[in-house]
């Protein structure tokens, strides 16, 4: 399992240039944790401060208000990570994370990470760059929610999730309509209506768990 953790750590942008010996030292501090489907990994407002790397499964990062209205910030799968903001802050968790299916994570505590970082100070600059990117992403997300309508937000999210394959874009493991609705910040019924119109217009094709963007959808609806 440690070898798997080392490989996963090496794929994290701010750790990609770290020598394998140093990564092995960090991996030795990781605790492997299993979460059931719908299991809560992080609750918004928690005082926990570990970095999590997804070894298997899929998670949803989301925020909510006091009326239990939720908005999904992103869906993350194997090889991705979350919780890095807490490594350099004492603030409560700003978002919640739940497992969308059975998920296994490697967790590295803030204390262990900071101790390791002092031995590998060059990583700090790369980490700050990644944190800046995360802040920009969240700022853009807020702007989308405030300034775009449901159709525009849906199109943006579909393009962000899709991978270019030749002349089209493909989402191989597309989210459910409910998952997409929480990402957009709308109702499932409204997202369903948007997808039907995109399909009817020949812009999008749905096939099993994939979604293909065959033609560029109109910018507005």
PDB file of C-alpha atoms in Angstrom, residues 37-199:
ATOM      1  CA  UNK A  37     -20.703   5.130   0.098  1.00  0.00           C
ATOM      2  CA  UNK A  38     -22.273   8.386   1.364  1.00  0.00           C
ATOM      3  CA  UNK A  39     -19.804   8.382   4.267  1.00  0.00           C
ATOM      4  CA  UNK A  40     -18.788  11.868   5.461  1.00  0.00           C
ATOM      5  CA  UNK A  41     -15.030  12.368   5.189  1.00  0.00           C
ATOM      6  CA  UNK A  42     -14.915  16.019   6.201  1.00  0.00           C
ATOM      7  CA  UNK A  43     -17.752  18.106   7.658  1.00  0.00           C
ATOM      8  CA  UNK A  44     -17.898  21.822   6.942  1.00  0.00           C
ATOM      9  CA  UNK A  45     -16.671  23.684  10.021  1.00  0.00           C
ATOM     10  CA  UNK A  46     -14.545  20.777  11.290  1.00  0.00           C
ATOM     11  CA  UNK A  47     -11.301  21.636  13.047  1.00  0.00           C
ATOM     12  CA  UNK A  48      -9.474  18.715  11.386  1.00  0.00           C
ATOM     13  CA  UNK A  49      -6.375  19.484   9.324  1.00  0.00           C
ATOM     14  CA  UNK A  50      -5.268  16.437   7.337  1.00  0.00           C
ATOM     15  CA  UNK A  51      -4.427  16.194   3.640  1.00  0.00           C
ATOM     16  CA  UNK A  52      -6.317  13.391   1.857  1.00  0.00           C
ATOM     17  CA  UNK A  53      -5.251  11.545  -1.293  1.00  0.00           C
ATOM     18  CA  UNK A  54      -7.854   9.397  -3.050  1.00  0.00           C
ATOM     19  CA  UNK A  55      -6.488   5.892  -3.678  1.00  0.00           C
ATOM     20  CA  UNK A  56      -9.803   4.481  -4.932  1.00  0.00           C
ATOM     21  CA  UNK A  57     -13.397   5.665  -5.245  1.00  0.00           C
ATOM     22  CA  UNK A  58     -14.921   9.098  -5.825  1.00  0.00           C
ATOM     23  CA  UNK A  59     -15.844  12.035  -3.572  1.00  0.00           C
ATOM     24  CA  UNK A  60     -17.973  15.166  -3.695  1.00  0.00           C
ATOM     25  CA  UNK A  61     -16.753  18.479  -2.288  1.00  0.00           C
ATOM     26  CA  UNK A  62     -19.661  20.740  -1.364  1.00  0.00           C
ATOM     27  CA  UNK A  63     -20.819  23.686   0.693  1.00  0.00           C
ATOM     28  CA  UNK A  64     -24.164  24.322   2.406  1.00  0.00           C
ATOM     29  CA  UNK A  65     -26.074  26.967   4.317  1.00  0.00           C
ATOM     30  CA  UNK A  66     -28.127  26.862   7.527  1.00  0.00           C
ATOM     31  CA  UNK A  67     -31.199  25.857   5.496  1.00  0.00           C
ATOM     32  CA  UNK A  68     -29.412  22.718   4.253  1.00  0.00           C
ATOM     33  CA  UNK A  69     -29.209  23.998   0.689  1.00  0.00           C
ATOM     34  CA  UNK A  70     -26.102  22.496  -0.914  1.00  0.00           C
ATOM     35  CA  UNK A  71     -23.893  23.370  -3.857  1.00  0.00           C
ATOM     36  CA  UNK A  72     -21.285  20.945  -5.190  1.00  0.00           C
ATOM     37  CA  UNK A  73     -17.923  22.605  -5.790  1.00  0.00           C
ATOM     38  CA  UNK A  74     -16.347  19.658  -7.588  1.00  0.00           C
ATOM     39  CA  UNK A  75     -16.253  15.883  -7.981  1.00  0.00           C
ATOM     40  CA  UNK A  76     -12.875  14.225  -7.390  1.00  0.00           C
ATOM     41  CA  UNK A  77     -11.667  10.756  -8.325  1.00  0.00           C
ATOM     42  CA  UNK A  78      -8.616   8.487  -7.959  1.00  0.00           C
ATOM     43  CA  UNK A  79      -5.299  10.319  -7.910  1.00  0.00           C
ATOM     44  CA  UNK A  80      -6.714  13.657  -6.787  1.00  0.00           C
ATOM     45  CA  UNK A  81      -6.425  15.190  -3.326  1.00  0.00           C
ATOM     46  CA  UNK A  82      -8.244  17.556  -0.998  1.00  0.00           C
ATOM     47  CA  UNK A  83      -7.784  19.255   2.358  1.00  0.00           C
ATOM     48  CA  UNK A  84      -4.557  21.013   1.414  1.00  0.00           C
ATOM     49  CA  UNK A  85      -5.857  24.431   2.530  1.00  0.00           C
ATOM     50  CA  UNK A  86      -5.858  23.208   6.128  1.00  0.00           C
ATOM     51  CA  UNK A  87      -2.152  22.372   6.025  1.00  0.00           C
ATOM     52  CA  UNK A  88      -1.165  26.019   6.381  1.00  0.00           C
ATOM     53  CA  UNK A  89      -4.161  27.380   8.273  1.00  0.00           C
ATOM     54  CA  UNK A  90      -5.852  26.972  11.639  1.00  0.00           C
ATOM     55  CA  UNK A  91      -9.261  27.904  10.222  1.00  0.00           C
ATOM     56  CA  UNK A  92     -12.207  25.442  10.283  1.00  0.00           C
ATOM     57  CA  UNK A  93     -12.894  23.413   7.144  1.00  0.00           C
ATOM     58  CA  UNK A  94     -14.518  25.648   4.527  1.00  0.00           C
ATOM     59  CA  UNK A  95     -16.284  22.795   2.684  1.00  0.00           C
ATOM     60  CA  UNK A  96     -17.559  19.282   3.298  1.00  0.00           C
ATOM     61  CA  UNK A  97     -16.464  16.106   1.524  1.00  0.00           C
ATOM     62  CA  UNK A  98     -18.485  12.900   1.195  1.00  0.00           C
ATOM     63  CA  UNK A  99     -17.788   9.598  -0.539  1.00  0.00           C
ATOM     64  CA  UNK A 100     -19.981   9.044  -3.597  1.00  0.00           C
ATOM     65  CA  UNK A 101     -18.970   5.371  -3.587  1.00  0.00           C
ATOM     66  CA  UNK A 102     -16.767   3.142  -1.482  1.00  0.00           C
ATOM     67  CA  UNK A 103     -13.593   5.177  -1.163  1.00  0.00           C
ATOM     68  CA  UNK A 104     -10.098   4.640   0.217  1.00  0.00           C
ATOM     69  CA  UNK A 105      -7.934   7.632   1.139  1.00  0.00           C
ATOM     70  CA  UNK A 106      -4.430   8.130   2.452  1.00  0.00           C
ATOM     71  CA  UNK A 107      -4.526  10.819   5.161  1.00  0.00           C
ATOM     72  CA  UNK A 108      -1.499  12.811   6.283  1.00  0.00           C
ATOM     73  CA  UNK A 109      -1.906  14.973   9.375  1.00  0.00           C
ATOM     74  CA  UNK A 110      -0.904  18.623   9.445  1.00  0.00           C
ATOM     75  CA  UNK A 111       1.629  17.947  12.207  1.00  0.00           C
ATOM     76  CA  UNK A 112       3.367  15.230  10.184  1.00  0.00           C
ATOM     77  CA  UNK A 113       3.255  17.298   6.993  1.00  0.00           C
ATOM     78  CA  UNK A 114       4.736  20.425   8.614  1.00  0.00           C
ATOM     79  CA  UNK A 115       7.521  18.336  10.183  1.00  0.00           C
ATOM     80  CA  UNK A 116       8.279  16.837   6.754  1.00  0.00           C
ATOM     81  CA  UNK A 117       8.039  20.261   5.061  1.00  0.00           C
ATOM     82  CA  UNK A 118      10.742  21.673   7.350  1.00  0.00           C
ATOM     83  CA  UNK A 119      13.047  18.985   5.989  1.00  0.00           C
ATOM     84  CA  UNK A 120      12.007  19.769   2.397  1.00  0.00           C
ATOM     85  CA  UNK A 121      11.505  23.575   2.364  1.00  0.00           C
ATOM     86  CA  UNK A 122      11.590  23.888  -1.450  1.00  0.00           C
ATOM     87  CA  UNK A 123       8.140  22.315  -1.554  1.00  0.00           C
ATOM     88  CA  UNK A 124       6.652  25.340   0.236  1.00  0.00           C
ATOM     89  CA  UNK A 125       6.876  27.608  -2.845  1.00  0.00           C
ATOM     90  CA  UNK A 126       5.101  25.041  -5.032  1.00  0.00           C
ATOM     91  CA  UNK A 127       2.445  24.554  -2.351  1.00  0.00           C
ATOM     92  CA  UNK A 128       1.738  28.285  -2.189  1.00  0.00           C
ATOM     93  CA  UNK A 129       1.260  28.318  -5.957  1.00  0.00           C
ATOM     94  CA  UNK A 130      -1.272  25.476  -5.736  1.00  0.00           C
ATOM     95  CA  UNK A 131      -3.145  27.227  -2.935  1.00  0.00           C
ATOM     96  CA  UNK A 132      -3.315  30.387  -5.045  1.00  0.00           C
ATOM     97  CA  UNK A 133      -4.834  28.379  -7.886  1.00  0.00           C
ATOM     98  CA  UNK A 134      -7.414  26.923  -5.504  1.00  0.00           C
ATOM     99  CA  UNK A 135      -8.402  30.411  -4.325  1.00  0.00           C
ATOM    100  CA  UNK A 136      -8.771  31.565  -7.942  1.00  0.00           C
ATOM    101  CA  UNK A 137     -10.933  28.513  -8.703  1.00  0.00           C
ATOM    102  CA  UNK A 138     -13.241  29.196  -5.764  1.00  0.00           C
ATOM    103  CA  UNK A 139     -13.471  32.887  -6.656  1.00  0.00           C
ATOM    104  CA  UNK A 140     -14.478  31.986 -10.211  1.00  0.00           C
ATOM    105  CA  UNK A 141     -17.051  29.538  -8.841  1.00  0.00           C
ATOM    106  CA  UNK A 142     -18.645  32.295  -6.776  1.00  0.00           C
ATOM    107  CA  UNK A 143     -18.722  34.618  -9.804  1.00  0.00           C
ATOM    108  CA  UNK A 144     -20.431  31.930 -11.881  1.00  0.00           C
ATOM    109  CA  UNK A 145     -23.105  31.391  -9.261  1.00  0.00           C
ATOM    110  CA  UNK A 146     -23.751  35.120  -8.955  1.00  0.00           C
ATOM    111  CA  UNK A 147     -23.565  36.244 -12.574  1.00  0.00           C
ATOM    112  CA  UNK A 148     -24.608  33.259 -14.735  1.00  0.00           C
ATOM    113  CA  UNK A 149     -27.954  31.551 -15.268  1.00  0.00           C
ATOM    114  CA  UNK A 150     -28.549  27.787 -14.912  1.00  0.00           C
ATOM    115  CA  UNK A 151     -27.957  27.078 -18.597  1.00  0.00           C
ATOM    116  CA  UNK A 152     -24.654  28.971 -18.668  1.00  0.00           C
ATOM    117  CA  UNK A 153     -23.443  27.316 -15.460  1.00  0.00           C
ATOM    118  CA  UNK A 154     -24.367  23.871 -16.786  1.00  0.00           C
ATOM    119  CA  UNK A 155     -22.462  24.424 -20.035  1.00  0.00           C
ATOM    120  CA  UNK A 156     -19.405  25.693 -18.152  1.00  0.00           C
ATOM    121  CA  UNK A 157     -19.334  22.709 -15.793  1.00  0.00           C
ATOM    122  CA  UNK A 158     -19.784  20.186 -18.615  1.00  0.00           C
ATOM    123  CA  UNK A 159     -16.870  21.726 -20.532  1.00  0.00           C
ATOM    124  CA  UNK A 160     -14.688  21.789 -17.409  1.00  0.00           C
ATOM    125  CA  UNK A 161     -15.339  18.089 -16.759  1.00  0.00           C
ATOM    126  CA  UNK A 162     -14.927  16.940 -20.378  1.00  0.00           C
ATOM    127  CA  UNK A 163     -11.745  15.685 -22.028  1.00  0.00           C
ATOM    128  CA  UNK A 164     -10.989  16.556 -25.648  1.00  0.00           C
ATOM    129  CA  UNK A 165     -10.973  13.526 -27.943  1.00  0.00           C
ATOM    130  CA  UNK A 166     -10.459  14.485 -31.566  1.00  0.00           C
ATOM    131  CA  UNK A 167     -13.121  17.004 -32.545  1.00  0.00           C
ATOM    132  CA  UNK A 168     -15.424  16.353 -29.592  1.00  0.00           C
ATOM    133  CA  UNK A 169     -15.360  16.535 -25.795  1.00  0.00           C
ATOM    134  CA  UNK A 170     -16.219  13.529 -23.627  1.00  0.00           C
ATOM    135  CA  UNK A 171     -17.123  13.018 -19.970  1.00  0.00           C
ATOM    136  CA  UNK A 172     -16.486   9.302 -19.419  1.00  0.00           C
ATOM    137  CA  UNK A 173     -17.968   9.072 -15.945  1.00  0.00           C
ATOM    138  CA  UNK A 174     -20.653  11.723 -16.032  1.00  0.00           C
ATOM    139  CA  UNK A 175     -22.351  12.816 -12.815  1.00  0.00           C
ATOM    140  CA  UNK A 176     -25.995  12.005 -12.181  1.00  0.00           C
ATOM    141  CA  UNK A 177     -28.518  14.744 -12.829  1.00  0.00           C
ATOM    142  CA  UNK A 178     -28.805  15.302  -9.078  1.00  0.00           C
ATOM    143  CA  UNK A 179     -25.014  15.569  -8.719  1.00  0.00           C
ATOM    144  CA  UNK A 180     -24.891  17.970 -11.659  1.00  0.00           C
ATOM    145  CA  UNK A 181     -27.744  20.003 -10.163  1.00  0.00           C
ATOM    146  CA  UNK A 182     -25.852  20.507  -6.894  1.00  0.00           C
ATOM    147  CA  UNK A 183     -22.749  21.487  -8.860  1.00  0.00           C
ATOM    148  CA  UNK A 184     -24.766  24.028 -10.840  1.00  0.00           C
ATOM    149  CA  UNK A 185     -26.700  25.251  -7.807  1.00  0.00           C
ATOM    150  CA  UNK A 186     -30.108  24.456  -9.248  1.00  0.00           C
ATOM    151  CA  UNK A 187     -32.871  21.831  -9.160  1.00  0.00           C
ATOM    152  CA  UNK A 188     -32.576  18.435 -10.830  1.00  0.00           C
ATOM    153  CA  UNK A 189     -35.673  19.271 -12.886  1.00  0.00           C
ATOM    154  CA  UNK A 190     -34.041  22.398 -14.334  1.00  0.00           C
ATOM    155  CA  UNK A 191     -30.834  20.545 -15.194  1.00  0.00           C
ATOM    156  CA  UNK A 192     -32.910  17.778 -16.775  1.00  0.00           C
ATOM    157  CA  UNK A 193     -34.618  20.397 -18.950  1.00  0.00           C
ATOM    158  CA  UNK A 194     -31.278  21.872 -20.042  1.00  0.00           C
ATOM    159  CA  UNK A 195     -29.862  18.439 -20.939  1.00  0.00           C
ATOM    160  CA  UNK A 196     -32.984  17.556 -22.911  1.00  0.00           C
ATOM    161  CA  UNK A 197     -32.674  20.753 -24.938  1.00  0.00           C
ATOM    162  CA  UNK A 198     -28.968  20.153 -25.558  1.00  0.00           C
ATOM    163  CA  UNK A 199     -29.701  16.576 -26.661  1.00  0.00           C
TER     164      UNK A 199
END
